[in-house]
């Protein structure tokens, strides 16, 4: 019988619950951490309203109106985040 061990001589099967717990915590907490750095953009925003309008036009096909947020960063960024508990955002 072959037993798979990690480098610390801990059976990999015992590490699995820790990994699942870590993933679950990250899945629940990360949208709230991202939201702290972002600000919501409405279609009526003078500077970035065009972004909200484009996203709204594209998402109209799916029937899911997303909320659009911007993060002030020195590099281009675009991503969707969220989960079924914390809402979905773009």
mmCIF file of C-alpha atoms in Angstrom:
data_model
loop_
_atom_site.group_PDB
_atom_site.id
_atom_site.type_symbol
_atom_site.label_atom_id
_atom_site.label_comp_id
_atom_site.label_asym_id
_atom_site.label_seq_id
_atom_site.Cartn_x
_atom_site.Cartn_y
_atom_site.Cartn_z
ATOM 1 C CA UNK A 1 0.000 0.000 0.000
ATOM 2 C CA UNK A 2 1.365 3.395 -1.007
ATOM 3 C CA UNK A 3 0.887 6.263 1.425
ATOM 4 C CA UNK A 4 1.280 9.755 0.059
ATOM 5 C CA UNK A 5 3.065 12.000 2.506
ATOM 6 C CA UNK A 6 3.764 15.674 2.304
ATOM 7 C CA UNK A 7 7.239 17.056 2.857
ATOM 8 C CA UNK A 8 6.479 17.469 6.564
ATOM 9 C CA UNK A 9 5.482 13.811 6.963
ATOM 10 C CA UNK A 10 1.849 14.737 7.449
ATOM 11 C CA UNK A 11 -0.587 12.609 5.474
ATOM 12 C CA UNK A 12 -2.102 14.635 2.646
ATOM 13 C CA UNK A 13 -5.586 13.515 3.564
ATOM 14 C CA UNK A 14 -5.289 15.291 6.919
ATOM 15 C CA UNK A 15 -4.281 18.549 5.206
ATOM 16 C CA UNK A 16 -7.371 18.535 2.991
ATOM 17 C CA UNK A 17 -9.808 19.838 5.671
ATOM 18 C CA UNK A 18 -7.415 22.714 6.404
ATOM 19 C CA UNK A 19 -7.258 23.626 2.734
ATOM 20 C CA UNK A 20 -11.026 23.496 2.363
ATOM 21 C CA UNK A 21 -11.473 25.660 5.464
ATOM 22 C CA UNK A 22 -8.949 28.203 4.180
ATOM 23 C CA UNK A 23 -10.656 28.306 0.768
ATOM 24 C CA UNK A 24 -14.077 28.799 2.361
ATOM 25 C CA UNK A 25 -12.869 31.680 4.536
ATOM 26 C CA UNK A 26 -11.158 33.299 1.566
ATOM 27 C CA UNK A 27 -14.288 32.871 -0.583
ATOM 28 C CA UNK A 28 -16.448 34.561 2.059
ATOM 29 C CA UNK A 29 -14.093 37.386 3.096
ATOM 30 C CA UNK A 30 -12.362 38.474 -0.120
ATOM 31 C CA UNK A 31 -15.324 40.394 -1.642
ATOM 32 C CA UNK A 32 -15.507 42.552 1.478
ATOM 33 C CA UNK A 33 -11.759 43.251 1.380
ATOM 34 C CA UNK A 34 -11.939 44.301 -2.275
ATOM 35 C CA UNK A 35 -14.976 46.483 -1.645
ATOM 36 C CA UNK A 36 -13.009 48.523 0.932
ATOM 37 C CA UNK A 37 -10.684 49.770 -1.847
ATOM 38 C CA UNK A 38 -13.315 50.310 -4.551
ATOM 39 C CA UNK A 39 -15.913 52.980 -5.139
ATOM 40 C CA UNK A 40 -19.147 52.433 -7.010
ATOM 41 C CA UNK A 41 -19.715 54.125 -10.356
ATOM 42 C CA UNK A 42 -23.220 55.067 -11.426
ATOM 43 C CA UNK A 43 -24.269 55.857 -15.017
ATOM 44 C CA UNK A 44 -24.669 59.484 -13.906
ATOM 45 C CA UNK A 45 -21.054 59.855 -12.744
ATOM 46 C CA UNK A 46 -19.455 62.774 -14.616
ATOM 47 C CA UNK A 47 -16.057 61.153 -15.066
ATOM 48 C CA UNK A 48 -16.674 57.396 -15.263
ATOM 49 C CA UNK A 49 -20.374 57.119 -16.113
ATOM 50 C CA UNK A 50 -19.462 55.850 -19.578
ATOM 51 C CA UNK A 51 -17.913 52.744 -18.023
ATOM 52 C CA UNK A 52 -21.120 51.939 -16.162
ATOM 53 C CA UNK A 53 -23.126 52.482 -19.361
ATOM 54 C CA UNK A 54 -20.941 50.099 -21.382
ATOM 55 C CA UNK A 55 -21.135 47.383 -18.734
ATOM 56 C CA UNK A 56 -24.899 47.871 -18.480
ATOM 57 C CA UNK A 57 -25.329 47.540 -22.251
ATOM 58 C CA UNK A 58 -23.243 44.371 -22.372
ATOM 59 C CA UNK A 59 -24.911 42.787 -19.360
ATOM 60 C CA UNK A 60 -28.434 43.499 -20.602
ATOM 61 C CA UNK A 61 -28.216 40.320 -22.723
ATOM 62 C CA UNK A 62 -27.571 38.188 -19.641
ATOM 63 C CA UNK A 63 -30.369 39.812 -17.667
ATOM 64 C CA UNK A 64 -28.099 40.377 -14.664
ATOM 65 C CA UNK A 65 -27.484 44.079 -13.989
ATOM 66 C CA UNK A 66 -24.092 44.296 -12.260
ATOM 67 C CA UNK A 67 -22.841 47.007 -9.989
ATOM 68 C CA UNK A 68 -19.693 48.652 -11.357
ATOM 69 C CA UNK A 69 -16.810 49.594 -9.064
ATOM 70 C CA UNK A 70 -13.468 51.273 -9.763
ATOM 71 C CA UNK A 71 -10.216 50.829 -7.910
ATOM 72 C CA UNK A 72 -7.612 53.569 -8.151
ATOM 73 C CA UNK A 73 -4.555 51.670 -9.357
ATOM 74 C CA UNK A 74 -1.572 52.660 -11.505
ATOM 75 C CA UNK A 75 -2.158 49.691 -13.830
ATOM 76 C CA UNK A 76 -5.090 48.602 -15.992
ATOM 77 C CA UNK A 77 -7.462 46.293 -14.163
ATOM 78 C CA UNK A 78 -10.806 44.694 -14.848
ATOM 79 C CA UNK A 79 -12.342 41.793 -13.023
ATOM 80 C CA UNK A 80 -15.557 40.442 -11.658
ATOM 81 C CA UNK A 81 -15.771 39.355 -8.062
ATOM 82 C CA UNK A 82 -18.259 38.298 -5.461
ATOM 83 C CA UNK A 83 -20.162 35.207 -4.516
ATOM 84 C CA UNK A 84 -23.713 34.116 -3.872
ATOM 85 C CA UNK A 85 -23.523 35.492 -0.337
ATOM 86 C CA UNK A 86 -22.008 38.942 -0.945
ATOM 87 C CA UNK A 87 -23.458 39.836 -4.385
ATOM 88 C CA UNK A 88 -21.588 39.933 -7.673
ATOM 89 C CA UNK A 89 -19.708 42.970 -8.922
ATOM 90 C CA UNK A 90 -17.624 44.080 -11.891
#
